[in-house]
Amino acid sequence: MADLDPHSRAAQAVHDHRPVEAQYVRQGRRGTRIVWVLAISLALAALVTFGFWAARSPDLTATEQTPAQERGVARAWAQPAPAARQAPEPGESRAPDGQPASAR
């Protein structure tokens, strides 16, 4: 049985109802080919990620406000709130029952 290839050894052991050695039934192979495939895949994934980031970077920086813009927003919030009206203006919509909203 020494001249049989690994597949034949495993097949013969199954046929004889003997346990099959683990080295003959493992699916993956080791070697430099697998390392190259993994390294190239990792490099391509990094390149695609960097490409998407570079394409979106103008959009990301556009959302940040400059200090002058921040001061303008702060000034708008610092203004006092307008006074509340007590009665609706003529021609404004009324509540569903026909009464002005302030008459309730």
PDB file of N, CA and C in Angstrom, residues 10-62:
ATOM      1  N   ALA A  10      -6.884   6.969   1.513  1.00  0.00           N
ATOM      2  CA  ALA A  10      -8.107   7.298   2.244  1.00  0.00           C
ATOM      3  C   ALA A  10      -9.271   6.468   1.728  1.00  0.00           C
ATOM      4  N   ALA A  11      -9.368   6.305   0.435  1.00  0.00           N
ATOM      5  CA  ALA A  11     -10.461   5.521  -0.140  1.00  0.00           C
ATOM      6  C   ALA A  11     -10.356   4.055   0.278  1.00  0.00           C
ATOM      7  N   GLN A  12      -9.142   3.517   0.314  1.00  0.00           N
ATOM      8  CA  GLN A  12      -8.954   2.119   0.720  1.00  0.00           C
ATOM      9  C   GLN A  12      -9.322   1.935   2.193  1.00  0.00           C
ATOM     10  N   ALA A  13      -8.961   2.922   3.047  1.00  0.00           N
ATOM     11  CA  ALA A  13      -9.292   2.816   4.470  1.00  0.00           C
ATOM     12  C   ALA A  13     -10.802   2.857   4.673  1.00  0.00           C
ATOM     13  N   VAL A  14     -11.496   3.699   3.923  1.00  0.00           N
ATOM     14  CA  VAL A  14     -12.956   3.767   4.030  1.00  0.00           C
ATOM     15  C   VAL A  14     -13.557   2.446   3.559  1.00  0.00           C
ATOM     16  N   HIS A  15     -13.014   1.897   2.485  1.00  0.00           N
ATOM     17  CA  HIS A  15     -13.526   0.630   1.948  1.00  0.00           C
ATOM     18  C   HIS A  15     -13.321  -0.505   2.944  1.00  0.00           C
ATOM     19  N   ASP A  16     -12.202  -0.481   3.675  1.00  0.00           N
ATOM     20  CA  ASP A  16     -11.908  -1.539   4.649  1.00  0.00           C
ATOM     21  C   ASP A  16     -12.518  -1.253   6.019  1.00  0.00           C
ATOM     22  N   HIS A  17     -13.279  -0.157   6.152  1.00  0.00           N
ATOM     23  CA  HIS A  17     -13.902   0.250   7.411  1.00  0.00           C
ATOM     24  C   HIS A  17     -12.870   0.502   8.504  1.00  0.00           C
ATOM     25  N   ARG A  18     -11.750   1.114   8.111  1.00  0.00           N
ATOM     26  CA  ARG A  18     -10.719   1.500   9.061  1.00  0.00           C
ATOM     27  C   ARG A  18     -10.745   3.019   9.208  1.00  0.00           C
ATOM     28  N   PRO A  19     -10.245   3.524  10.325  1.00  0.00           N
ATOM     29  CA  PRO A  19     -10.167   4.982  10.466  1.00  0.00           C
ATOM     30  C   PRO A  19      -9.200   5.568   9.435  1.00  0.00           C
ATOM     31  N   VAL A  20      -9.535   6.765   8.990  1.00  0.00           N
ATOM     32  CA  VAL A  20      -8.702   7.452   8.000  1.00  0.00           C
ATOM     33  C   VAL A  20      -7.837   8.462   8.734  1.00  0.00           C
ATOM     34  N   GLU A  21      -6.553   8.478   8.389  1.00  0.00           N
ATOM     35  CA  GLU A  21      -5.657   9.432   9.036  1.00  0.00           C
ATOM     36  C   GLU A  21      -6.076  10.860   8.659  1.00  0.00           C
ATOM     37  N   ALA A  22      -5.936  11.781   9.622  1.00  0.00           N
ATOM     38  CA  ALA A  22      -6.395  13.156   9.437  1.00  0.00           C
ATOM     39  C   ALA A  22      -5.664  13.856   8.301  1.00  0.00           C
ATOM     40  N   GLN A  23      -4.399  13.514   8.102  1.00  0.00           N
ATOM     41  CA  GLN A  23      -3.645  14.208   7.054  1.00  0.00           C
ATOM     42  C   GLN A  23      -4.186  13.920   5.656  1.00  0.00           C
ATOM     43  N   TYR A  24      -4.935  12.847   5.495  1.00  0.00           N
ATOM     44  CA  TYR A  24      -5.455  12.514   4.180  1.00  0.00           C
ATOM     45  C   TYR A  24      -6.843  13.096   3.906  1.00  0.00           C
ATOM     46  N   VAL A  25      -7.514  13.577   4.937  1.00  0.00           N
ATOM     47  CA  VAL A  25      -8.867  14.091   4.729  1.00  0.00           C
ATOM     48  C   VAL A  25      -8.982  15.595   4.962  1.00  0.00           C
ATOM     49  N   ARG A  26      -7.911  16.261   5.263  1.00  0.00           N
ATOM     50  CA  ARG A  26      -7.954  17.715   5.429  1.00  0.00           C
ATOM     51  C   ARG A  26      -8.193  18.365   4.068  1.00  0.00           C
ATOM     52  N   GLN A  27      -8.943  19.465   4.096  1.00  0.00           N
ATOM     53  CA  GLN A  27      -9.311  20.083   2.828  1.00  0.00           C
ATOM     54  C   GLN A  27      -8.288  21.078   2.330  1.00  0.00           C
ATOM     55  N   GLY A  28      -7.731  21.870   3.210  1.00  0.00           N
ATOM     56  CA  GLY A  28      -6.838  22.932   2.765  1.00  0.00           C
ATOM     57  C   GLY A  28      -5.412  22.460   2.599  1.00  0.00           C
ATOM     58  N   ARG A  29      -4.722  23.064   1.710  1.00  0.00           N
ATOM     59  CA  ARG A  29      -3.308  22.777   1.518  1.00  0.00           C
ATOM     60  C   ARG A  29      -2.502  23.937   2.054  1.00  0.00           C
ATOM     61  N   ARG A  30      -1.317  23.635   2.492  1.00  0.00           N
ATOM     62  CA  ARG A  30      -0.426  24.681   2.944  1.00  0.00           C
ATOM     63  C   ARG A  30       0.592  24.942   1.849  1.00  0.00           C
ATOM     64  N   GLY A  31       1.087  26.148   1.821  1.00  0.00           N
ATOM     65  CA  GLY A  31       2.101  26.454   0.828  1.00  0.00           C
ATOM     66  C   GLY A  31       2.143  27.931   0.525  1.00  0.00           C
ATOM     67  N   THR A  32       3.055  28.296  -0.357  1.00  0.00           N
ATOM     68  CA  THR A  32       3.238  29.704  -0.671  1.00  0.00           C
ATOM     69  C   THR A  32       2.118  30.235  -1.553  1.00  0.00           C
ATOM     70  N   ARG A  33       1.450  29.388  -2.299  1.00  0.00           N
ATOM     71  CA  ARG A  33       0.344  29.867  -3.139  1.00  0.00           C
ATOM     72  C   ARG A  33      -0.767  30.478  -2.282  1.00  0.00           C
ATOM     73  N   ILE A  34      -1.119  29.813  -1.207  1.00  0.00           N
ATOM     74  CA  ILE A  34      -2.172  30.317  -0.329  1.00  0.00           C
ATOM     75  C   ILE A  34      -1.749  31.629   0.305  1.00  0.00           C
ATOM     76  N   VAL A  35      -0.491  31.726   0.713  1.00  0.00           N
ATOM     77  CA  VAL A  35       0.007  32.964   1.307  1.00  0.00           C
ATOM     78  C   VAL A  35      -0.068  34.101   0.292  1.00  0.00           C
ATOM     79  N   TRP A  36       0.283  33.833  -0.954  1.00  0.00           N
ATOM     80  CA  TRP A  36       0.212  34.877  -1.992  1.00  0.00           C
ATOM     81  C   TRP A  36      -1.229  35.299  -2.235  1.00  0.00           C
ATOM     82  N   VAL A  37      -2.145  34.347  -2.281  1.00  0.00           N
ATOM     83  CA  VAL A  37      -3.554  34.685  -2.496  1.00  0.00           C
ATOM     84  C   VAL A  37      -4.061  35.560  -1.357  1.00  0.00           C
ATOM     85  N   LEU A  38      -3.742  35.211  -0.119  1.00  0.00           N
ATOM     86  CA  LEU A  38      -4.180  36.001   1.026  1.00  0.00           C
ATOM     87  C   LEU A  38      -3.536  37.385   1.020  1.00  0.00           C
ATOM     88  N   ALA A  39      -2.257  37.474   0.698  1.00  0.00           N
ATOM     89  CA  ALA A  39      -1.570  38.768   0.694  1.00  0.00           C
ATOM     90  C   ALA A  39      -2.127  39.685  -0.396  1.00  0.00           C
ATOM     91  N   ILE A  40      -2.358  39.142  -1.579  1.00  0.00           N
ATOM     92  CA  ILE A  40      -2.899  39.955  -2.674  1.00  0.00           C
ATOM     93  C   ILE A  40      -4.329  40.379  -2.360  1.00  0.00           C
ATOM     94  N   SER A  41      -5.119  39.492  -1.773  1.00  0.00           N
ATOM     95  CA  SER A  41      -6.491  39.848  -1.401  1.00  0.00           C
ATOM     96  C   SER A  41      -6.506  40.948  -0.348  1.00  0.00           C
ATOM     97  N   LEU A  42      -5.621  40.866   0.619  1.00  0.00           N
ATOM     98  CA  LEU A  42      -5.538  41.889   1.652  1.00  0.00           C
ATOM     99  C   LEU A  42      -5.120  43.230   1.047  1.00  0.00           C
ATOM    100  N   ALA A  43      -4.151  43.201   0.139  1.00  0.00           N
ATOM    101  CA  ALA A  43      -3.704  44.438  -0.503  1.00  0.00           C
ATOM    102  C   ALA A  43      -4.815  45.062  -1.349  1.00  0.00           C
ATOM    103  N   LEU A  44      -5.552  44.250  -2.073  1.00  0.00           N
ATOM    104  CA  LEU A  44      -6.661  44.779  -2.878  1.00  0.00           C
ATOM    105  C   LEU A  44      -7.769  45.343  -2.000  1.00  0.00           C
ATOM    106  N   ALA A  45      -8.072  44.684  -0.895  1.00  0.00           N
ATOM    107  CA  ALA A  45      -9.097  45.199   0.016  1.00  0.00           C
ATOM    108  C   ALA A  45      -8.667  46.541   0.598  1.00  0.00           C
ATOM    109  N   ALA A  46      -7.393  46.659   0.976  1.00  0.00           N
ATOM    110  CA  ALA A  46      -6.884  47.928   1.506  1.00  0.00           C
ATOM    111  C   ALA A  46      -6.927  49.009   0.434  1.00  0.00           C
ATOM    112  N   LEU A  47      -6.591  48.668  -0.792  1.00  0.00           N
ATOM    113  CA  LEU A  47      -6.597  49.638  -1.885  1.00  0.00           C
ATOM    114  C   LEU A  47      -8.024  50.125  -2.176  1.00  0.00           C
ATOM    115  N   VAL A  48      -8.977  49.228  -2.183  1.00  0.00           N
ATOM    116  CA  VAL A  48     -10.371  49.613  -2.421  1.00  0.00           C
ATOM    117  C   VAL A  48     -10.886  50.488  -1.275  1.00  0.00           C
ATOM    118  N   THR A  49     -10.550  50.131  -0.045  1.00  0.00           N
ATOM    119  CA  THR A  49     -10.969  50.932   1.106  1.00  0.00           C
ATOM    120  C   THR A  49     -10.385  52.334   1.023  1.00  0.00           C
ATOM    121  N   PHE A  50      -9.107  52.441   0.706  1.00  0.00           N
ATOM    122  CA  PHE A  50      -8.470  53.749   0.568  1.00  0.00           C
ATOM    123  C   PHE A  50      -9.098  54.535  -0.586  1.00  0.00           C
ATOM    124  N   GLY A  51      -9.429  53.861  -1.680  1.00  0.00           N
ATOM    125  CA  GLY A  51     -10.057  54.533  -2.815  1.00  0.00           C
ATOM    126  C   GLY A  51     -11.409  55.119  -2.467  1.00  0.00           C
ATOM    127  N   PHE A  52     -12.235  54.343  -1.749  1.00  0.00           N
ATOM    128  CA  PHE A  52     -13.535  54.867  -1.332  1.00  0.00           C
ATOM    129  C   PHE A  52     -13.378  56.031  -0.368  1.00  0.00           C
ATOM    130  N   TRP A  53     -12.423  55.904   0.552  1.00  0.00           N
ATOM    131  CA  TRP A  53     -12.192  56.997   1.498  1.00  0.00           C
ATOM    132  C   TRP A  53     -11.739  58.257   0.754  1.00  0.00           C
ATOM    133  N   ALA A  54     -10.839  58.118  -0.200  1.00  0.00           N
ATOM    134  CA  ALA A  54     -10.339  59.273  -0.953  1.00  0.00           C
ATOM    135  C   ALA A  54     -11.460  59.913  -1.774  1.00  0.00           C
ATOM    136  N   ALA A  55     -12.353  59.099  -2.297  1.00  0.00           N
ATOM    137  CA  ALA A  55     -13.453  59.643  -3.093  1.00  0.00           C
ATOM    138  C   ALA A  55     -14.454  60.389  -2.212  1.00  0.00           C
ATOM    139  N   ARG A  56     -14.631  59.970  -0.968  1.00  0.00           N
ATOM    140  CA  ARG A  56     -15.613  60.590  -0.086  1.00  0.00           C
ATOM    141  C   ARG A  56     -15.025  61.683   0.813  1.00  0.00           C
ATOM    142  N   SER A  57     -13.715  61.861   0.832  1.00  0.00           N
ATOM    143  CA  SER A  57     -13.109  62.817   1.759  1.00  0.00           C
ATOM    144  C   SER A  57     -13.577  64.261   1.542  1.00  0.00           C
ATOM    145  N   PRO A  58     -13.833  64.733   0.313  1.00  0.00           N
ATOM    146  CA  PRO A  58     -14.361  66.100   0.192  1.00  0.00           C
ATOM    147  C   PRO A  58     -15.719  66.251   0.871  1.00  0.00           C
ATOM    148  N   ASP A  59     -16.559  65.233   0.801  1.00  0.00           N
ATOM    149  CA  ASP A  59     -17.856  65.293   1.460  1.00  0.00           C
ATOM    150  C   ASP A  59     -17.703  65.332   2.979  1.00  0.00           C
ATOM    151  N   LEU A  60     -16.731  64.605   3.489  1.00  0.00           N
ATOM    152  CA  LEU A  60     -16.537  64.561   4.930  1.00  0.00           C
ATOM    153  C   LEU A  60     -16.018  65.886   5.466  1.00  0.00           C
ATOM    154  N   THR A  61     -15.140  66.546   4.738  1.00  0.00           N
ATOM    155  CA  THR A  61     -14.609  67.828   5.217  1.00  0.00           C
ATOM    156  C   THR A  61     -15.615  68.946   5.029  1.00  0.00           C
ATOM    157  N   ALA A  62     -16.549  68.799   4.113  1.00  0.00           N
ATOM    158  CA  ALA A  62     -17.526  69.855   3.868  1.00  0.00           C
ATOM    159  C   ALA A  62     -18.500  69.999   5.039  1.00  0.00           C
TER     160      ALA A  62
END
